[in-house]
Amino acid sequence: MAEENKKGGFWASLFGRNKKQDEPKIEPIIEEEKITEEKIKDIEPSIEKFETHDLVEEEKIQEISTALEPVALELVEEIIEAKNLEDDLQPVVEIETREKPSEGGFFSRLVKGLLKTKQNIGAGFRSFFLGKKIDDELFEELEEQLLIADIGVPTTSKIIKNLTEHASRKELQDAELLYQQLKVEMADILEPVAQPLEIDSTKKPCVILMVGVNGVGKTTTIGKLARKFQSEGKSVMLAAGDTFRAAAVEQLQVWGERNHIPVVSQSTGSDSASVIFDAMQSAAARNIDILIADTAGRLQNKNNLMDELKKIVRVMKKYDETAPHEIMLTLDAGTGQNAISQAKLFNEAVGLTGISLTKLDGTAKGGVIFAIAESV
């Protein structure tokens, strides 16, 4: 019993100590709960203040928005009116934009393109004579202007000589009269060779062979000539004789497709003479009026290439002794005096019947045509 009491006392004392140790732990919790409740009570008035402040702010915002509503409505109405006005003006702007291309047709663009050349040779000389007296200085300046226009030394010397004699004989004092005489002198140079391209209707097909150096515009000229003849009511066929240059055949085919003109062609690298011969047979079978044959560009000083051109002419004559009926040399107006060499050597090789002067819509003078008319 004593031991049980001791045990009981021990366990009792143990549990008793635990109770004593646990009791203080509970008290702070209760105190904390009390403190928390007290803090909440203290915070509640401040929360009410904030809520009241928020309500006041909301009321102010509502008052401001109510005051701004008329202003906003006026702004919206102004924006809508501006938008409606813009919508009303838009069709007018579109109509004006669409009408602009119609103001300049084909001939208007052509005149604008040739304006620079006209200024270099025509209007440029006219302004040169204004307000000047006829003397040696005037003739020297005129000679310089003619040389700048690519007319060439021999032709320029001839023109200056004739003008000097005319001025002395007529005792001219007015430079304007000298300008009129200059136009007469230049027209006299071109008159003997200024012959229009006329198609012989008795020849079917009438064959036009295009020749020239590289890059002068032979294929493009063919497309323009084809369109011109087609507009005159003639049937046209094209022969892709330039089998050397890459995409030359395709370029001519595009011109044919645009104008609904048949094109006779073979693969790149084929014999040019055979292509043109086949085209002549096809044109005769279809009763075509005009056959225009393209050729590869070649330098006039390459004998082997010029011999190839002679071969093309010989093959054409095997089918028709009178063919080709026209041999057109295409010249770049910006070439200068080298065009004289081209005209001479091509004429010696195949016998030229005409010249096409291209690229006059740039800064080119084109005056070399006077030198060619004098020398070839």
Short mmCIF file of C-alpha atoms in Angstrom, two decimals:
data_model
loop_
_atom_site.label_atom_id
_atom_site.label_comp_id
_atom_site.label_asym_id
_atom_site.label_seq_id
_atom_site.Cartn_x
_atom_site.Cartn_y
_atom_site.Cartn_z
CA MET A 1 0.00 0.00 0.00
CA ALA A 2 2.78 2.23 0.87
CA GLU A 3 4.28 1.53 -2.53
CA GLU A 4 0.95 2.19 -4.24
CA ASN A 5 0.66 5.40 -2.34
CA LYS A 6 4.14 6.24 -3.35
CA LYS A 7 3.29 5.29 -6.93
CA GLY A 8 0.07 7.09 -6.71
CA GLY A 9 1.87 9.96 -5.22
CA PHE A 10 4.44 9.84 -7.95
CA TRP A 11 1.90 9.60 -10.73
CA ALA A 12 -0.24 12.12 -8.99
CA SER A 13 2.65 14.43 -8.57
CA LEU A 14 3.61 13.84 -12.21
CA PHE A 15 0.12 14.55 -13.51
CA GLY A 16 -0.18 17.35 -11.09
CA ARG A 17 2.98 18.95 -12.42
CA ASN A 18 1.72 18.55 -15.94
CA LYS A 19 -1.49 20.24 -15.03
CA LYS A 20 0.41 23.04 -13.40
CA GLN A 21 2.59 23.37 -16.48
CA ASP A 22 -0.36 23.28 -18.87
CA GLU A 23 -2.47 25.84 -17.07
CA PRO A 24 -0.16 28.79 -17.74
CA LYS A 25 -0.17 27.92 -21.45
CA ILE A 26 -3.94 28.33 -21.68
CA GLU A 27 -4.02 31.71 -20.01
CA PRO A 28 -1.97 33.56 -22.67
CA ILE A 29 -4.24 32.21 -25.39
CA ILE A 30 -7.25 33.59 -23.62
CA GLU A 31 -5.47 36.88 -23.19
CA GLU A 32 -4.53 36.94 -26.86
CA GLU A 33 -8.14 36.30 -27.80
CA LYS A 34 -9.18 39.17 -25.59
CA ILE A 35 -6.52 41.38 -27.08
CA THR A 36 -7.64 40.44 -30.59
CA GLU A 37 -11.23 41.30 -29.80
CA GLU A 38 -10.11 44.61 -28.35
CA LYS A 39 -8.05 45.37 -31.48
CA ILE A 40 -10.99 44.53 -33.70
CA LYS A 41 -13.14 46.92 -31.70
CA ASP A 42 -10.49 49.61 -32.15
CA ILE A 43 -10.17 48.96 -35.92
CA GLU A 44 -13.93 48.99 -36.61
CA PRO A 45 -14.26 52.80 -36.37
CA SER A 46 -11.38 53.30 -38.83
CA ILE A 47 -13.00 50.84 -41.26
CA GLU A 48 -16.23 52.78 -41.02
CA LYS A 49 -14.27 55.96 -41.77
CA PHE A 50 -12.73 54.38 -44.89
CA GLU A 51 -16.12 53.09 -46.05
CA THR A 52 -17.60 56.53 -45.55
CA HIS A 53 -14.67 58.09 -47.46
CA ASP A 54 -15.17 55.63 -50.35
CA LEU A 55 -18.85 56.48 -50.52
CA VAL A 56 -17.99 60.16 -50.66
CA GLU A 57 -15.47 59.54 -53.45
CA GLU A 58 -18.02 57.51 -55.43
CA GLU A 59 -20.55 60.31 -55.08
CA LYS A 60 -17.96 62.85 -56.31
CA ILE A 61 -17.08 60.65 -59.31
CA GLN A 62 -20.75 60.24 -60.11
CA GLU A 63 -21.24 64.01 -59.95
CA ILE A 64 -18.23 64.61 -62.24
CA SER A 65 -19.38 61.98 -64.75
CA THR A 66 -22.86 63.49 -64.72
CA ALA A 67 -21.36 66.91 -65.41
CA LEU A 68 -19.18 65.57 -68.24
CA GLU A 69 -21.96 63.66 -70.01
CA PRO A 70 -23.10 66.63 -72.16
CA VAL A 71 -19.50 67.41 -73.16
CA ALA A 72 -18.88 63.77 -74.10
CA LEU A 73 -22.06 63.67 -76.14
CA GLU A 74 -21.01 66.80 -78.02
CA LEU A 75 -17.60 65.26 -78.77
CA VAL A 76 -19.19 62.03 -80.01
CA GLU A 77 -21.53 63.99 -82.26
CA GLU A 78 -18.60 65.97 -83.70
CA ILE A 79 -16.66 62.75 -84.37
CA ILE A 80 -19.67 61.19 -86.11
CA GLU A 81 -20.14 64.30 -88.26
CA ALA A 82 -16.45 64.30 -89.22
CA LYS A 83 -16.66 60.61 -90.11
CA ASN A 84 -19.73 61.18 -92.26
CA LEU A 85 -18.00 64.08 -94.01
CA GLU A 86 -14.95 61.88 -94.66
CA ASP A 87 -17.20 59.15 -96.11
CA ASP A 88 -18.85 61.72 -98.37
CA LEU A 89 -15.50 63.00 -99.65
CA GLN A 90 -13.93 59.55 -100.17
CA PRO A 91 -15.75 58.71 -103.45
CA VAL A 92 -14.70 62.09 -104.89
CA VAL A 93 -11.05 61.38 -104.13
CA GLU A 94 -11.33 57.91 -105.68
CA ILE A 95 -12.94 59.32 -108.81
CA GLU A 96 -10.20 61.93 -109.19
CA THR A 97 -7.53 59.26 -108.74
CA ARG A 98 -9.12 57.04 -111.35
CA GLU A 99 -9.46 59.85 -113.85
CA LYS A 100 -5.76 60.78 -113.73
CA PRO A 101 -4.50 57.93 -115.98
CA SER A 102 -7.02 58.89 -118.65
CA GLU A 103 -5.52 62.37 -118.89
CA GLY A 104 -2.38 61.04 -120.61
CA GLY A 105 -2.92 58.54 -123.40
CA PHE A 106 -0.36 56.68 -125.47
CA PHE A 107 0.57 59.65 -127.65
CA SER A 108 0.77 61.94 -124.63
CA ARG A 109 3.28 59.60 -122.97
CA LEU A 110 5.16 59.33 -126.27
CA VAL A 111 5.46 63.11 -126.56
CA LYS A 112 6.69 63.37 -122.97
CA GLY A 113 9.24 60.63 -123.61
CA LEU A 114 10.65 62.38 -126.68
CA LEU A 115 10.72 65.76 -124.97
CA LYS A 116 14.37 65.48 -123.89
CA THR A 117 15.54 64.69 -127.42
CA LYS A 118 13.43 67.55 -128.78
CA GLN A 119 15.03 69.91 -126.28
CA ASN A 120 18.54 68.74 -127.19
CA ILE A 121 18.19 69.16 -130.96
CA GLY A 122 15.14 71.38 -131.54
CA ALA A 123 14.20 73.75 -128.76
CA GLY A 124 17.79 73.76 -127.49
CA PHE A 125 19.03 75.33 -130.73
CA ARG A 126 16.15 77.79 -130.84
CA SER A 127 17.00 79.24 -127.43
CA PHE A 128 20.66 79.28 -128.47
CA PHE A 129 19.99 81.89 -131.19
CA LEU A 130 17.79 84.20 -129.14
CA GLY A 131 19.25 87.66 -128.53
CA LYS A 132 22.56 87.01 -130.28
CA LYS A 133 24.25 88.69 -133.21
CA ILE A 134 25.82 86.79 -136.08
CA ASP A 135 29.60 86.67 -135.68
CA ASP A 136 32.48 84.19 -135.49
CA GLU A 137 31.81 83.51 -131.82
CA LEU A 138 28.23 82.48 -132.61
CA PHE A 139 29.39 80.00 -135.26
CA GLU A 140 31.95 78.52 -132.87
CA GLU A 141 29.32 78.00 -130.19
CA LEU A 142 26.92 76.52 -132.74
CA GLU A 143 29.59 74.09 -133.90
CA GLU A 144 30.10 72.99 -130.31
CA GLN A 145 26.36 72.41 -129.82
CA LEU A 146 26.13 70.31 -132.99
CA LEU A 147 29.03 68.12 -131.87
CA ILE A 148 27.44 67.64 -128.45
CA ALA A 149 24.27 66.47 -130.23
CA ASP A 150 26.28 63.58 -131.82
CA ILE A 151 25.93 64.96 -135.35
CA GLY A 152 29.60 64.26 -136.04
CA VAL A 153 32.58 66.30 -137.21
CA PRO A 154 32.18 65.97 -141.02
CA THR A 155 28.46 66.76 -141.00
CA THR A 156 28.92 69.59 -138.51
CA SER A 157 31.68 71.16 -140.61
CA LYS A 158 29.45 70.99 -143.68
CA ILE A 159 26.53 72.65 -141.87
CA ILE A 160 28.69 75.45 -140.44
CA LYS A 161 30.25 76.10 -143.85
CA ASN A 162 26.85 76.38 -145.55
CA LEU A 163 25.49 78.65 -142.82
CA THR A 164 28.52 80.94 -143.01
CA GLU A 165 28.18 81.29 -146.77
CA HIS A 166 24.44 81.88 -146.49
CA ALA A 167 24.90 84.58 -143.85
CA SER A 168 27.55 86.36 -145.92
CA ARG A 169 25.56 86.14 -149.14
CA LYS A 170 22.29 87.34 -147.60
CA GLU A 171 24.05 89.77 -145.29
CA LEU A 172 22.06 88.40 -142.36
CA GLN A 173 22.06 90.36 -139.13
CA ASP A 174 19.24 88.59 -137.27
CA ALA A 175 20.21 85.31 -135.58
CA GLU A 176 16.58 84.11 -135.85
CA LEU A 177 16.92 84.01 -139.64
CA LEU A 178 20.09 81.98 -139.26
CA TYR A 179 18.18 79.51 -137.10
CA GLN A 180 15.58 79.06 -139.84
CA GLN A 181 18.37 78.35 -142.32
CA LEU A 182 19.86 75.78 -139.92
CA LYS A 183 16.58 73.86 -139.97
CA VAL A 184 16.62 73.90 -143.77
CA GLU A 185 20.19 72.58 -143.86
CA MET A 186 19.42 69.71 -141.48
CA ALA A 187 16.21 68.81 -143.31
CA ASP A 188 18.11 68.67 -146.61
CA ILE A 189 20.45 66.05 -145.13
CA LEU A 190 17.62 63.72 -144.11
CA GLU A 191 15.30 64.28 -147.06
CA PRO A 192 17.01 61.89 -149.55
CA VAL A 193 16.87 58.97 -147.11
CA ALA A 194 13.65 59.81 -145.24
CA GLN A 195 11.43 57.14 -146.73
CA PRO A 196 8.53 55.59 -144.81
CA LEU A 197 8.35 51.83 -144.34
CA GLU A 198 5.94 50.62 -147.01
CA ILE A 199 4.81 47.02 -147.22
CA ASP A 200 4.62 45.47 -150.67
CA SER A 201 1.18 43.87 -150.76
CA THR A 202 2.15 41.73 -153.76
CA LYS A 203 4.62 39.82 -151.59
CA LYS A 204 3.02 37.28 -149.27
CA PRO A 205 4.53 37.09 -146.85
CA CYS A 206 6.49 40.33 -146.93
CA VAL A 207 9.55 39.41 -144.85
CA ILE A 208 11.26 41.96 -142.59
CA LEU A 209 14.63 40.89 -141.17
CA MET A 210 15.75 42.72 -138.01
CA VAL A 211 19.51 43.01 -137.41
CA GLY A 212 21.75 44.89 -134.99
CA VAL A 213 24.20 44.61 -132.13
CA ASN A 214 23.37 43.34 -128.65
CA GLY A 215 20.91 45.21 -126.46
CA VAL A 216 19.70 47.87 -128.89
CA GLY A 217 16.03 46.82 -128.68
CA LYS A 218 15.42 44.62 -131.73
CA THR A 219 12.90 42.32 -130.06
CA THR A 220 10.97 45.21 -128.51
CA THR A 221 10.93 47.02 -131.87
CA ILE A 222 9.52 43.86 -133.47
CA GLY A 223 6.67 43.84 -130.96
CA LYS A 224 5.85 47.48 -131.68
CA LEU A 225 6.01 47.03 -135.46
CA ALA A 226 3.77 43.98 -135.22
CA ARG A 227 1.21 45.94 -133.26
CA LYS A 228 1.36 48.80 -135.78
CA PHE A 229 0.80 46.51 -138.78
CA GLN A 230 -1.95 44.67 -136.97
CA SER A 231 -3.77 47.95 -136.28
CA GLU A 232 -3.63 48.63 -140.03
CA GLY A 233 -5.58 45.44 -140.68
CA LYS A 234 -2.66 43.27 -141.78
CA SER A 235 -1.99 39.74 -140.56
CA VAL A 236 1.40 39.31 -138.89
CA MET A 237 3.64 36.41 -137.88
CA LEU A 238 6.86 36.48 -135.86
CA ALA A 239 9.95 34.28 -136.23
CA ALA A 240 12.13 33.78 -133.14
CA GLY A 241 15.46 33.72 -134.95
CA ASP A 242 17.43 34.77 -131.86
CA THR A 243 18.24 31.29 -130.60
CA PHE A 244 21.40 32.36 -128.79
CA ARG A 245 20.34 34.81 -126.07
CA ALA A 246 18.70 33.37 -122.98
CA ALA A 247 14.93 34.00 -122.83
CA ALA A 248 14.92 35.70 -126.26
CA VAL A 249 12.37 33.19 -127.57
CA GLU A 250 10.18 33.65 -124.50
CA GLN A 251 10.35 37.43 -124.85
CA LEU A 252 9.11 37.29 -128.44
CA GLN A 253 6.39 34.83 -127.44
CA VAL A 254 5.15 37.30 -124.83
CA TRP A 255 4.87 39.99 -127.51
CA GLY A 256 2.95 37.53 -129.65
CA GLU A 257 0.57 36.61 -126.83
CA ARG A 258 -0.16 40.26 -126.05
CA ASN A 259 -1.18 40.98 -129.62
CA HIS A 260 -2.57 37.51 -130.46
CA ILE A 261 0.12 37.00 -133.11
CA PRO A 262 1.52 33.53 -133.94
CA VAL A 263 5.22 32.97 -133.22
CA VAL A 264 7.36 30.31 -134.90
CA SER A 265 10.17 29.18 -132.62
CA GLN A 266 12.49 26.33 -131.70
CA SER A 267 14.56 25.55 -128.65
CA THR A 268 17.51 27.69 -127.61
CA GLY A 269 20.64 26.78 -129.56
CA SER A 270 18.81 25.81 -132.74
CA ASP A 271 19.95 27.03 -136.14
CA SER A 272 18.58 30.52 -136.66
CA ALA A 273 18.38 30.15 -140.45
CA SER A 274 16.24 27.00 -140.18
CA VAL A 275 13.84 28.70 -137.76
CA ILE A 276 13.28 31.60 -140.17
CA PHE A 277 12.94 29.22 -143.13
CA ASP A 278 10.22 27.25 -141.29
CA ALA A 279 8.49 30.52 -140.43
CA MET A 280 8.43 31.56 -144.10
CA GLN A 281 6.81 28.25 -145.05
CA SER A 282 4.25 28.56 -142.24
CA ALA A 283 3.42 32.18 -143.15
CA ALA A 284 2.91 31.26 -146.80
CA ALA A 285 0.62 28.36 -145.83
CA ARG A 286 -1.50 30.62 -143.63
CA ASN A 287 -1.54 33.46 -146.19
CA ILE A 288 0.10 35.86 -143.71
CA ASP A 289 0.75 39.41 -144.92
CA ILE A 290 3.91 40.23 -142.95
CA LEU A 291 6.58 38.05 -141.36
CA ILE A 292 9.03 39.77 -138.99
CA ALA A 293 12.16 37.74 -138.22
CA ASP A 294 14.32 38.35 -135.16
CA THR A 295 18.06 37.63 -135.10
CA ALA A 296 20.68 37.39 -132.38
CA GLY A 297 22.62 40.51 -131.51
CA ARG A 298 26.14 40.56 -132.93
CA LEU A 299 29.03 42.99 -133.01
CA GLN A 300 29.76 44.41 -136.42
CA ASN A 301 33.49 43.64 -136.15
CA LYS A 302 33.04 39.89 -135.49
CA ASN A 303 33.47 38.32 -138.93
CA ASN A 304 32.16 34.88 -137.94
CA LEU A 305 28.92 36.37 -136.61
CA MET A 306 28.47 38.54 -139.68
CA ASP A 307 29.01 35.44 -141.85
CA GLU A 308 26.21 33.74 -139.92
CA LEU A 309 23.95 36.66 -140.79
CA LYS A 310 24.87 36.30 -144.46
CA LYS A 311 23.94 32.61 -144.23
CA ILE A 312 20.47 33.52 -142.92
CA VAL A 313 19.90 35.75 -145.95
CA ARG A 314 21.07 33.01 -148.34
CA VAL A 315 18.71 30.46 -146.78
CA MET A 316 15.80 32.89 -147.03
CA LYS A 317 16.52 33.44 -150.72
CA LYS A 318 16.29 29.69 -151.32
CA TYR A 319 12.61 29.86 -150.45
CA ASP A 320 11.97 33.29 -152.03
CA GLU A 321 14.59 34.96 -154.21
CA THR A 322 13.23 38.41 -153.37
CA ALA A 323 13.39 37.81 -149.59
CA PRO A 324 14.09 39.45 -147.27
CA HIS A 325 12.09 42.36 -148.59
CA GLU A 326 13.22 44.71 -145.80
CA ILE A 327 16.40 44.52 -143.71
CA MET A 328 16.07 46.86 -140.75
CA LEU A 329 19.08 47.87 -138.66
CA THR A 330 18.18 48.77 -135.08
CA LEU A 331 20.38 51.47 -133.55
CA ASP A 332 20.53 52.78 -130.00
CA ALA A 333 20.22 56.58 -130.12
CA GLY A 334 22.72 56.86 -127.29
CA THR A 335 25.45 54.92 -129.08
CA GLY A 336 27.06 58.00 -130.61
CA GLN A 337 29.54 57.85 -133.46
CA ASN A 338 29.94 54.08 -133.17
CA ALA A 339 26.53 53.83 -134.84
CA ILE A 340 28.17 54.97 -138.09
CA SER A 341 30.48 51.95 -138.00
CA GLN A 342 27.53 49.65 -137.29
CA ALA A 343 25.54 51.03 -140.21
CA LYS A 344 28.48 50.74 -142.64
CA LEU A 345 29.47 47.16 -141.76
CA PHE A 346 25.92 45.78 -141.57
CA ASN A 347 25.15 47.45 -144.89
CA GLU A 348 28.20 45.84 -146.47
CA ALA A 349 27.22 42.41 -145.11
CA VAL A 350 23.51 42.18 -145.95
CA GLY A 351 22.46 45.44 -147.63
CA LEU A 352 20.29 47.56 -145.34
CA THR A 353 16.98 49.04 -146.46
CA GLY A 354 16.08 50.93 -143.28
CA ILE A 355 17.12 51.99 -139.79
CA SER A 356 15.14 51.97 -136.54
CA LEU A 357 16.42 54.47 -133.98
CA THR A 358 15.49 53.37 -130.46
CA LYS A 359 15.67 54.76 -126.91
CA LEU A 360 15.00 58.37 -127.86
CA ASP A 361 12.91 58.76 -124.71
CA GLY A 362 16.05 59.12 -122.58
CA THR A 363 18.86 61.65 -122.59
CA ALA A 364 20.07 60.48 -126.02
CA LYS A 365 20.56 63.15 -128.68
CA GLY A 366 19.95 60.99 -131.75
CA GLY A 367 21.98 63.38 -133.90
CA VAL A 368 24.04 60.49 -135.23
CA ILE A 369 21.26 59.85 -137.74
CA PHE A 370 22.45 62.93 -139.67
CA ALA A 371 25.98 61.54 -139.88
CA ILE A 372 24.64 58.16 -141.06
CA ALA A 373 22.52 59.84 -143.73
CA GLU A 374 25.63 61.65 -144.96
CA SER A 375 28.06 58.74 -144.92
CA VAL A 376 26.14 55.50 -145.58
#
